[in-house]
Amino acid sequence: MLKISLCIIFSLDVLNTGNIRIFPEVTFDIWDQESVNLVKSEKFSDVEVIPTQKESLMIRIPSNGLSVGQYWVDVSAPDCYASSTLTFDILEE
């Protein structure tokens, strides 16, 4: 039996302007449409970025447990002094 796992794909670039290798921790906090209830939280830190280099990351978060609707996501990378709030929709097939 073939099991299909649906994911939300986030793309981000990390530029290391320092002089040491970093493994930046990126946190994704997904909130409901009203931004009241935290429905999912994921952390990633498995990519090394060497000094003076830029890495493009494609991070996949399983969408299981998320029903059709609009969501907000707070994306933060404290080691990079970066954060952003985005919105996305889960659509019917």
XYZ file of C-alpha atoms in Angstrom:
93
model
C 0.000 0.000 0.000
C 1.343 3.418 -1.004
C 1.213 6.019 1.745
C 1.315 9.633 0.611
C 2.505 12.251 3.061
C 1.475 15.814 2.270
C 3.785 18.600 3.381
C 4.008 22.347 3.604
C 7.236 23.471 1.954
C 9.076 26.548 3.190
C 12.040 27.985 1.307
C 14.552 30.282 2.974
C 18.088 31.525 2.469
C 20.642 31.670 5.273
C 23.726 33.867 4.840
C 26.566 33.376 7.303
C 28.371 36.712 7.597
C 30.356 35.566 10.637
C 33.632 33.709 10.890
C 32.460 30.389 12.399
C 30.369 27.506 11.080
C 26.756 27.626 12.235
C 23.861 25.199 12.419
C 21.038 27.750 12.645
C 17.956 26.558 14.495
C 14.810 27.503 12.589
C 11.490 27.341 14.453
C 8.068 27.196 12.820
C 5.063 27.956 15.048
C 1.800 27.424 13.168
C -1.298 29.217 14.460
C -4.983 28.969 13.548
C -6.750 31.586 11.413
C -7.423 33.844 14.407
C -3.779 33.571 15.590
C -5.094 32.377 18.956
C -4.292 28.650 19.116
C -0.888 27.155 18.400
C -1.662 24.080 16.276
C 1.841 22.845 15.417
C 5.447 23.658 16.239
C 8.555 22.310 14.493
C 12.294 22.976 14.859
C 15.093 22.275 12.394
C 18.847 22.665 12.814
C 20.443 20.044 10.602
C 22.066 22.266 7.950
C 25.578 23.649 8.358
C 26.362 27.072 6.906
C 30.048 27.859 6.628
C 31.428 31.419 6.971
C 30.747 33.830 4.099
C 28.419 31.336 2.401
C 24.688 31.319 1.659
C 22.588 28.159 1.880
C 19.134 27.812 0.372
C 16.948 25.626 2.565
C 13.787 23.744 1.599
C 12.050 22.690 4.790
C 9.119 20.286 4.652
C 6.614 20.179 7.485
C 3.974 17.421 7.432
C 0.502 18.910 7.084
C -1.244 16.038 8.852
C -3.583 17.303 11.538
C -4.220 20.583 9.710
C -7.729 20.898 8.306
C -8.761 23.010 5.320
C -8.404 26.704 6.146
C -6.031 29.602 6.637
C -3.071 29.502 9.023
C -0.335 31.823 10.250
C 3.250 30.765 10.789
C 5.912 32.518 12.852
C 9.305 31.586 11.406
C 12.321 32.473 13.524
C 16.057 31.838 13.454
C 17.451 33.395 16.657
C 21.087 32.672 15.707
C 20.546 34.782 12.588
C 18.553 37.523 14.341
C 15.703 36.862 11.880
C 11.980 36.286 12.168
C 8.922 36.658 9.982
C 5.194 36.004 10.100
C 3.559 34.489 7.031
C 0.139 33.175 6.098
C -0.774 30.090 4.092
C -3.850 28.072 3.194
C -4.619 24.371 3.319
C -6.879 23.660 0.337
C -9.150 20.784 -0.584
C -7.783 18.279 -3.080
